[in-house]
Every structure is written in C-alpha cells, then in structure tokens.
PDB file of C-alpha atoms and ligand atoms in Angstrom:
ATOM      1  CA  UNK A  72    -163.617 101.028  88.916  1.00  0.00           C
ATOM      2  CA  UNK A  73    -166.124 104.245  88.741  1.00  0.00           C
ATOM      3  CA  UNK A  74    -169.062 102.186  90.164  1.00  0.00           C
ATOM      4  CA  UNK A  75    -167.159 100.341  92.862  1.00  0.00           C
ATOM      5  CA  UNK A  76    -165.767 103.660  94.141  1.00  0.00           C
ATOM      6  CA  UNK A  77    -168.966 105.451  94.129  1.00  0.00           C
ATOM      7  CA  UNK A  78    -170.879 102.491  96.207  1.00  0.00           C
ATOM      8  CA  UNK A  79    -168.050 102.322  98.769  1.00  0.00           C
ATOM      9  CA  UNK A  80    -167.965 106.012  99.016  1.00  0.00           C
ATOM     10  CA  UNK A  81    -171.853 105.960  99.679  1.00  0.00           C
ATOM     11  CA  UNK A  82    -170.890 103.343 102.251  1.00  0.00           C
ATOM     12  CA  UNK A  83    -168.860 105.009 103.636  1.00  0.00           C
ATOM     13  CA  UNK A  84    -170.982 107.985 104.458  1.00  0.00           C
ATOM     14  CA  UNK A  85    -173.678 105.590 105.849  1.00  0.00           C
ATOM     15  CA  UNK A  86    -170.948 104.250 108.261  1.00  0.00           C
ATOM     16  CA  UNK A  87    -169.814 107.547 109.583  1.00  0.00           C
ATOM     17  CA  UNK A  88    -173.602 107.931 110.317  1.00  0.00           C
ATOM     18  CA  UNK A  89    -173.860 104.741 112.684  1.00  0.00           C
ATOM     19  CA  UNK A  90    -170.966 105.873 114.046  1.00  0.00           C
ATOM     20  CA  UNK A  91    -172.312 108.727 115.612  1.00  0.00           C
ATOM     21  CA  UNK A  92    -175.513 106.778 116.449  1.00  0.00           C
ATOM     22  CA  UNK A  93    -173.735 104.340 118.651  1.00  0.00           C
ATOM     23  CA  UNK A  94    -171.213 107.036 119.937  1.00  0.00           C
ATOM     24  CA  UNK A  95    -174.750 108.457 120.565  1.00  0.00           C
ATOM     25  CA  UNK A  96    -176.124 105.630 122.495  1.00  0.00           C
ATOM     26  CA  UNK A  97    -172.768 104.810 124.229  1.00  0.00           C
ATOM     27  CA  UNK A  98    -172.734 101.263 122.551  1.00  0.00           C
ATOM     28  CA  UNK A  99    -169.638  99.420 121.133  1.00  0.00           C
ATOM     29  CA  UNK A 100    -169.202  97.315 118.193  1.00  0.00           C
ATOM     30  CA  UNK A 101    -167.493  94.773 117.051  1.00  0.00           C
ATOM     31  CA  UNK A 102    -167.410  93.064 113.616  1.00  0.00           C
ATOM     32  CA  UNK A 103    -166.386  89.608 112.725  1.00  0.00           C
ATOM     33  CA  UNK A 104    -165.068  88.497 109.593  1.00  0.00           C
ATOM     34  CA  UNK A 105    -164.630  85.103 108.560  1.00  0.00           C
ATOM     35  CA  UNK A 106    -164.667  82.719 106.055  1.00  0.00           C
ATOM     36  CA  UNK A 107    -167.687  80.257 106.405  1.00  0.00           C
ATOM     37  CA  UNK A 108    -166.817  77.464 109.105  1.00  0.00           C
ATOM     38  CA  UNK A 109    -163.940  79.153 110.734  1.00  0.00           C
ATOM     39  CA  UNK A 110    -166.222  79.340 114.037  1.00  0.00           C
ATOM     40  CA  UNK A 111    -167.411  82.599 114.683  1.00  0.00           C
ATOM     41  CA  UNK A 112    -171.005  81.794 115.896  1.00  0.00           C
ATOM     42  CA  UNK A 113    -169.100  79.189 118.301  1.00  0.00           C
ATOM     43  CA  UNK A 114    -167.095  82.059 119.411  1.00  0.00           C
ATOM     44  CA  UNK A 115    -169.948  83.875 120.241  1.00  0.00           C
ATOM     45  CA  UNK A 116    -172.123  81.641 121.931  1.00  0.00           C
ATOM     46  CA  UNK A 117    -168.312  81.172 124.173  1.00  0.00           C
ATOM     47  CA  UNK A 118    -168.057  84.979 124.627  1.00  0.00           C
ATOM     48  CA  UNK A 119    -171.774  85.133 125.286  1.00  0.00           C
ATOM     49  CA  UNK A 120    -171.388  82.777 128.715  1.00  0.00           C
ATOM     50  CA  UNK A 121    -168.069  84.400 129.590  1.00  0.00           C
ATOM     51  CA  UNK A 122    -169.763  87.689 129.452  1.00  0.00           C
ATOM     52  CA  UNK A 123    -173.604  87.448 130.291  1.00  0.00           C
ATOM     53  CA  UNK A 124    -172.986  88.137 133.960  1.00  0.00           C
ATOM     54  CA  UNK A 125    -170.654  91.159 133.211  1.00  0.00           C
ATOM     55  CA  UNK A 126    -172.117  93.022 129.761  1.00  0.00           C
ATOM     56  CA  UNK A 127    -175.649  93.225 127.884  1.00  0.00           C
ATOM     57  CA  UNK A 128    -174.848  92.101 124.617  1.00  0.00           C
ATOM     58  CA  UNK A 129    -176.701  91.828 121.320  1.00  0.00           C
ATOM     59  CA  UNK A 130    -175.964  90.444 118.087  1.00  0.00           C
ATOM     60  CA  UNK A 131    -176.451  91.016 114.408  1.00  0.00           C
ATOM     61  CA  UNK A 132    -176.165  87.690 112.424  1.00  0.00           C
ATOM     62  CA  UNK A 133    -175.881  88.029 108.610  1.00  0.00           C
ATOM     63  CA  UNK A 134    -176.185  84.965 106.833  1.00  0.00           C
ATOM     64  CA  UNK A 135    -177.648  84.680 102.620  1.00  0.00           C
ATOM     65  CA  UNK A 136    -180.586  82.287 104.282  1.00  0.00           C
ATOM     66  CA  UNK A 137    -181.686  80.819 107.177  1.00  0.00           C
ATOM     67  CA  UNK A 138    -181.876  82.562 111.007  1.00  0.00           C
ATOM     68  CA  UNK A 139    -180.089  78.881 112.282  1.00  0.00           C
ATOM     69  CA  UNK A 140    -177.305  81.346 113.716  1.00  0.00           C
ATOM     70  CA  UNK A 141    -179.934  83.913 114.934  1.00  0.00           C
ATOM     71  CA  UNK A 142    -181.660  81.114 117.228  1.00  0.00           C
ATOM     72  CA  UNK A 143    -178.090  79.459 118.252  1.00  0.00           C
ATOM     73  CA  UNK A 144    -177.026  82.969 119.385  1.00  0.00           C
ATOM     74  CA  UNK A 145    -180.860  83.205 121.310  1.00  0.00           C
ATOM     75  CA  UNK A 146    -180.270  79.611 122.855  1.00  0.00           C
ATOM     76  CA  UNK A 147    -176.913  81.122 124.235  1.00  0.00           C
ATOM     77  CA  UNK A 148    -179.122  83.441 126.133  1.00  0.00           C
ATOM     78  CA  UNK A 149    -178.555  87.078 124.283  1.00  0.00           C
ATOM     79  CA  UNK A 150    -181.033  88.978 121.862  1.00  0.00           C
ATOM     80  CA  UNK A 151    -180.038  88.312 118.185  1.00  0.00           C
ATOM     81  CA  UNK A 152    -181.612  89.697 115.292  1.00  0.00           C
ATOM     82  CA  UNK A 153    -181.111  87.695 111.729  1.00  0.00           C
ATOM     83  CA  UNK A 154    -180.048  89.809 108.415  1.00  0.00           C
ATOM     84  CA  UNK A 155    -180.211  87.237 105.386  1.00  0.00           C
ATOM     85  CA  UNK A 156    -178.285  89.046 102.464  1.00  0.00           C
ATOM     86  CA  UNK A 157    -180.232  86.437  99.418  1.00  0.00           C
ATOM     87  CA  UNK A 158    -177.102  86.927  96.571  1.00  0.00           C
ATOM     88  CA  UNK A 159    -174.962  88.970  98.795  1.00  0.00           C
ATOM     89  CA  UNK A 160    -171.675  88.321 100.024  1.00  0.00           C
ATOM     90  CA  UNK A 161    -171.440  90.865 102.692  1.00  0.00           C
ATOM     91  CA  UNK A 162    -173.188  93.276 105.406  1.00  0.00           C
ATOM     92  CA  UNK A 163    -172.974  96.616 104.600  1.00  0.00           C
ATOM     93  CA  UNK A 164    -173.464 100.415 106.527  1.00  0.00           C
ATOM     94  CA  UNK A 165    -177.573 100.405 105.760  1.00  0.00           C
ATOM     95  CA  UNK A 166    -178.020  96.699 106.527  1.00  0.00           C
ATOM     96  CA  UNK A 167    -176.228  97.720 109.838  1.00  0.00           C
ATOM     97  CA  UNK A 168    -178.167 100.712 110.427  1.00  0.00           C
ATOM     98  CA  UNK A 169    -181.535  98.884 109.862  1.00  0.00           C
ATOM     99  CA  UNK A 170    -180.171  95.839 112.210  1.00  0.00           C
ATOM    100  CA  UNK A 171    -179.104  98.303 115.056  1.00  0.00           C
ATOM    101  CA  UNK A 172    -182.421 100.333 114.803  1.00  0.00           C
ATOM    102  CA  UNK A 173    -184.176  96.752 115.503  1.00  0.00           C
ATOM    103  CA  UNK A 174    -182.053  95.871 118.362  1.00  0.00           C
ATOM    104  CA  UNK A 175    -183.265  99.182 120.170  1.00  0.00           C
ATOM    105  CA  UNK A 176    -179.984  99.506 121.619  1.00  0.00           C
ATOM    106  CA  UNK A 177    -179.653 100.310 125.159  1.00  0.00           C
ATOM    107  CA  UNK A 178    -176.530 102.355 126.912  1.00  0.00           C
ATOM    108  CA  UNK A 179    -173.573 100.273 127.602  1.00  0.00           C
ATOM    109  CA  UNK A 180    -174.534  97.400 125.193  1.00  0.00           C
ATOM    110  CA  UNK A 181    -171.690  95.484 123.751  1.00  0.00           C
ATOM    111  CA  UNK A 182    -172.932  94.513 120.127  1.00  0.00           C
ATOM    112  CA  UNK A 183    -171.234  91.809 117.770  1.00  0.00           C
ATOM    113  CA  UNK A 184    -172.041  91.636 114.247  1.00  0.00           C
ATOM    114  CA  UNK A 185    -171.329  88.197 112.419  1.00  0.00           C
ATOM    115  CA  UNK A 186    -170.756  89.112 108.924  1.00  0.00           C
ATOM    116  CA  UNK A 187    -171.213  86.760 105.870  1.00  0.00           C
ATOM    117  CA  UNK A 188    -168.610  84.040 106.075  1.00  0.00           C
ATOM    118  CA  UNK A 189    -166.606  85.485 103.802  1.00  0.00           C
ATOM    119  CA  UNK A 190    -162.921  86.949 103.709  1.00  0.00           C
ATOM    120  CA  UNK A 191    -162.786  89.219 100.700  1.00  0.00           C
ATOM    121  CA  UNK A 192    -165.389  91.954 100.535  1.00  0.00           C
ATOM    122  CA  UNK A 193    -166.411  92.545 104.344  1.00  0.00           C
ATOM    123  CA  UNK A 194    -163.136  93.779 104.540  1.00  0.00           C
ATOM    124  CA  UNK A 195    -164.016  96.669 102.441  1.00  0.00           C
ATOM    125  CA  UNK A 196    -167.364  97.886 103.998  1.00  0.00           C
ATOM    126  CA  UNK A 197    -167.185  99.856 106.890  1.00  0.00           C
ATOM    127  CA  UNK A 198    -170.422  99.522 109.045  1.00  0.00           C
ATOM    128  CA  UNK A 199    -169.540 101.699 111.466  1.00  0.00           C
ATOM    129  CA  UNK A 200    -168.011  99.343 113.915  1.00  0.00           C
ATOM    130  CA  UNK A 201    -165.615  99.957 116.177  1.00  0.00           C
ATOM    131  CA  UNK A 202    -163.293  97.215 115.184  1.00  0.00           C
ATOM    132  CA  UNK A 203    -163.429  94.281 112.573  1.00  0.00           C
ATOM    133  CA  UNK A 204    -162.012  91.308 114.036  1.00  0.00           C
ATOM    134  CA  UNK A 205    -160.798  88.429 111.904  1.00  0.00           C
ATOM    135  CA  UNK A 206    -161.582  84.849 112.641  1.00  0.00           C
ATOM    136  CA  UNK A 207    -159.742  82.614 111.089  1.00  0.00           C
ATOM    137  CA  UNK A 208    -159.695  78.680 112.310  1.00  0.00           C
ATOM    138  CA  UNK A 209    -156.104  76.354 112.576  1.00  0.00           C
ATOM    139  CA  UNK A 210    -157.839  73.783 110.005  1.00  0.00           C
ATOM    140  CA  UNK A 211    -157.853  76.616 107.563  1.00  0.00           C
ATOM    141  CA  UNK A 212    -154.078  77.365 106.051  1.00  0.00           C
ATOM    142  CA  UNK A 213    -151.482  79.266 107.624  1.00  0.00           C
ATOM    143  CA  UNK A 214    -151.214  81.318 104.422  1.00  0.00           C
ATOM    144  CA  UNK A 215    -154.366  82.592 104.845  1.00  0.00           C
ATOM    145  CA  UNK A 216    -153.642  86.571 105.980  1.00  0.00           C
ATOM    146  CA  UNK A 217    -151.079  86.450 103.041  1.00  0.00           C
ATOM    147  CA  UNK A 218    -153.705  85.014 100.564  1.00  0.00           C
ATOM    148  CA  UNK A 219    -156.171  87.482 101.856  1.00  0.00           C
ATOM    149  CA  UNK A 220    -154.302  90.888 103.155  1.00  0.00           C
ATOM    150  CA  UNK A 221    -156.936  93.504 102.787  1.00  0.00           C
ATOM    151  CA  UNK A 222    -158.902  91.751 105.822  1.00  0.00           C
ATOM    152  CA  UNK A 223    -155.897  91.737 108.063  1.00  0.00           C
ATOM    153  CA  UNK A 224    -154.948  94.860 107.368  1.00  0.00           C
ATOM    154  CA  UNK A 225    -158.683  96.510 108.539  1.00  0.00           C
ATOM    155  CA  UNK A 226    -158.974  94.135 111.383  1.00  0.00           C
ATOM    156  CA  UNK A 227    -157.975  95.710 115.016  1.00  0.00           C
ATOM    157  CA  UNK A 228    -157.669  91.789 116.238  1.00  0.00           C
ATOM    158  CA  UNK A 229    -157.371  88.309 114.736  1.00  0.00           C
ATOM    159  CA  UNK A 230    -158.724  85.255 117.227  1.00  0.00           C
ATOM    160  CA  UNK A 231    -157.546  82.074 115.997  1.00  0.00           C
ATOM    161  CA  UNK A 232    -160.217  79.912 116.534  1.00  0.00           C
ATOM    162  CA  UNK A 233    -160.408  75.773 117.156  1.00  0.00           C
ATOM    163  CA  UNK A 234    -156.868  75.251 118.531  1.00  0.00           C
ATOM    164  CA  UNK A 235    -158.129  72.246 120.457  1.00  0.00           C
ATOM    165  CA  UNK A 236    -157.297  70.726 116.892  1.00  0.00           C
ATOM    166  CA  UNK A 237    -153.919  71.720 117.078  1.00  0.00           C
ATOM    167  CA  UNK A 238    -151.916  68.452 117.615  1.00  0.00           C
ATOM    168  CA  UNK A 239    -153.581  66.670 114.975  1.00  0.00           C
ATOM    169  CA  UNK A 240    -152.907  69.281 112.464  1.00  0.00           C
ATOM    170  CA  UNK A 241    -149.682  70.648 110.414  1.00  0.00           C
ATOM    171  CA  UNK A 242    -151.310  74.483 110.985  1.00  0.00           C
ATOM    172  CA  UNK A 243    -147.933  76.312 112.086  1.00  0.00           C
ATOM    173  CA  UNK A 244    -149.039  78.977 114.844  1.00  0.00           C
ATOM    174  CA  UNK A 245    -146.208  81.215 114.514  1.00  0.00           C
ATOM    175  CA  UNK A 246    -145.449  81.323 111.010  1.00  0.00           C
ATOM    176  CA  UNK A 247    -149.498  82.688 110.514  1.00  0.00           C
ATOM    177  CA  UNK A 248    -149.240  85.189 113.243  1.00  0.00           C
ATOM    178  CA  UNK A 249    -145.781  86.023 111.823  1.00  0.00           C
ATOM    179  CA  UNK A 250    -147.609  86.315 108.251  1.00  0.00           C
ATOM    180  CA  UNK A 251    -151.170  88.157 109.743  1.00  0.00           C
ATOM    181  CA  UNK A 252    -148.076  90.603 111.701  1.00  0.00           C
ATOM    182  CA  UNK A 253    -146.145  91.338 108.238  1.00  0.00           C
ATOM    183  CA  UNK A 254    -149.381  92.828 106.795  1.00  0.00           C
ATOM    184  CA  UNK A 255    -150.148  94.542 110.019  1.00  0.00           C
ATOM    185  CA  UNK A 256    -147.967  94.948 112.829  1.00  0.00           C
ATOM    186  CA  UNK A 257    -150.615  96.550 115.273  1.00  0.00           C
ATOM    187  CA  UNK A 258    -153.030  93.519 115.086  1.00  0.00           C
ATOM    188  CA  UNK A 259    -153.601  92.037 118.486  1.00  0.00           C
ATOM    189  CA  UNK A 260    -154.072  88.217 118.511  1.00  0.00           C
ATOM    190  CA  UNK A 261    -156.019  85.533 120.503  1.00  0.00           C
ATOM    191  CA  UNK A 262    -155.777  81.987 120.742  1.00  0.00           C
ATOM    192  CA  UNK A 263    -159.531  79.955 121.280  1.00  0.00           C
ATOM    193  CA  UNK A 264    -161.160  77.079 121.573  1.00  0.00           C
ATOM    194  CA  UNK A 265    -164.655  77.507 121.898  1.00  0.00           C
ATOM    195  CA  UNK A 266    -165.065  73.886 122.735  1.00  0.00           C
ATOM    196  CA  UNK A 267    -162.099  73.838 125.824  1.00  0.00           C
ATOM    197  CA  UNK A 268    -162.979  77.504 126.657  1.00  0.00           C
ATOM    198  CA  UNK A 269    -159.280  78.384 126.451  1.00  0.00           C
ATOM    199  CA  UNK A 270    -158.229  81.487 125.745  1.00  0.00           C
ATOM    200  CA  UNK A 271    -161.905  82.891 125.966  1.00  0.00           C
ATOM    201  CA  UNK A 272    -161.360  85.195 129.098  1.00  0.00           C
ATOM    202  CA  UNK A 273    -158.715  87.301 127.674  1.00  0.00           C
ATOM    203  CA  UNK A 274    -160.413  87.844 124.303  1.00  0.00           C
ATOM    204  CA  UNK A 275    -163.734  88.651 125.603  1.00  0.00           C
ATOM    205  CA  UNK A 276    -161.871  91.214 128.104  1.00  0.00           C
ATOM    206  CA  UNK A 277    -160.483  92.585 125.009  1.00  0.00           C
ATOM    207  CA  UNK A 278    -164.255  92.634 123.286  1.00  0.00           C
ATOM    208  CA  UNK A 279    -165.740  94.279 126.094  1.00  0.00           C
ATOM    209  CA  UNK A 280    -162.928  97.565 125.704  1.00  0.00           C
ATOM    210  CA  UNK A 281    -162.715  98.137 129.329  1.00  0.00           C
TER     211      UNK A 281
HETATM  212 MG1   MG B  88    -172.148  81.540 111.782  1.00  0.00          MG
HETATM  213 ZN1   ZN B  89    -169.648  90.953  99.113  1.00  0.00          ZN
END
C-alpha cells in the first residue's frame, strides 16, 4: 500500500528527528505498548515510586479522550502531559515531538510514553524512542505475541504485568515467553505485579539504562 508506505516513511523521518533532540538533551525514552487494560499506567505509577528518589521522570500519556491517566500519573508524584488522539489508534513521531517540546525536558530525564492501548499499529510508528516495551497482562492469552508478532518483534522488552493473578488463572508463563522468544530471541522479559510490587526493582533498573 502506496499511501501506507509514504505516511510511515514521513514518520519515520520525524522520528529520526526526536532522536537527535533527546540524544540532544541527554534524555531517554521508553515506549509502552499495550492493549487497553493490560496495566501499563499501574506499571507506571509502580516504577514512578521505585524510581522518584533515584531519576526525574516525565510522562507522555496518549489516550482517544480523557487526561484520567494524565492526573493518575500526577497523583503518583511525576509531571505528565495528556495527548488525546479523538479517532486515532496510535501516537505517532509529531504527536511525540509536540508532547516532548511541552515537557521542556531537562538533562538526565527518564521519559515514558504510554501509547494508545492498542497492540497492532504502535508497533509500526517509530517515535523516536529508545525502546518500545510491550505490556502484556497474564489475564490476557498466552497466544498473544503469536497473534500479534509485529509488536514483539520491535519491542527491546516485554513486562508481564498482574502476575499476582497467577494461581487463579490457566495463563501458562513459559509457553508465552517461549512464544514472545520464537518471534524474537533478544527480547528481555520481566515479571510484575504492580499491586505486590514484585518484580518492580529489576524492571525499573532496566528502564532507567544504567
Ligand atoms: Mg492507561
Ligand atoms: Zn493506529
């Protein structure tokens, strides 16, 4: 498709540009992807408390209405700014670029984007993020990364989220990390609970890059 290739290629050029900016400004990253529910605001506000003493952080929080996530991520205790995307399914490079230019970004900031709960077309837009990072939760199937490669594939990490929920569930751990790992072999893979707090430490040390 002509019209898809031009817009991602348009994208694409946009994304290299924020790249430089936050190479520029000495600021990391990090973009999550997943499907609405699967707990990536809860992960936040967790990685928020684990890392408020350590790391400024910031967050972009794209959502088609409301700023309810904006003013969760704010109660948590870190500057958020809302993007609402009306029809669309997705953040992409200029949404980012106007988002990070409202954040005025300072050196050392660790910044996570919450894209539109969503697992098909945020995989395609690069924003100019360091990493994306897939969040997928155990009530969702373990077929998921199978069902849904592309994601998996452009993610650097996938944190399985809500494993508090574990024993009263059929979700088979290994077989989905064995599934997310036949799609890509590099992808590095955390176990959660934003409610227990386990599991948070080591994938916020990961977040933070240092
Ligand atoms: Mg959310
Ligand atoms: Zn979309």
């Amino acid at each position: 498709m002509k019209i898809e290739r031009d817009l991602l290629a348009k994208n694409d050029a946009l994304a290299k540009d924020n790249r430089h900016v936050l190479e520029h400004q000495g600021v990391r990253a990090l973009n999550l992807i997943g499907s609405p529910g699967a707990g990536k605001t809860a992960l936040l506000e967790a990685t928020i408390a684990t890392l408020r003493p350590h790391v400024r952080m910031a967050v972009l929080e794209g959502d088609q209405a409301t700023d309810r996530d904006a003013q969760r991520i704010a109660r948590a205790g870190c500057h958020a700014i809302q993007m609402n995307t009306g029809t669309g399914c997705h953040l992409d490079a200029s949404m980012m670029a106007r988002g990070l230019q409202r954040l005025e970004l300072e050196r050392g900031t660790l910044v996570f984007v919450e894209n539109v709960g969503n697992l098909v077309c945020p995989a395609l837009f690069d924003l100019g993020e360091h990493a994306k990072v897939v969040v997928l939760s155990v009530t969702e199937g373990e077929d998921k990364p199978l069902k849904y490669p592309h994601v998996f594939r452009a993610a650097r990490a996938l944190v399985l989220t809500k494993i508090d929920l574990l024993a009263h569930l059929d979700f088979d751990v290994a077989e989905c990390i064995a599934h997310a790992r036949s799609i890509n072999p590099e992808l590095e893979v955390f176990h959660v609970s934003a409610k227990s707090g386990v599991g948070i430490d080591a994938w916020s040390t990961w977040a933070r890059g240092s």
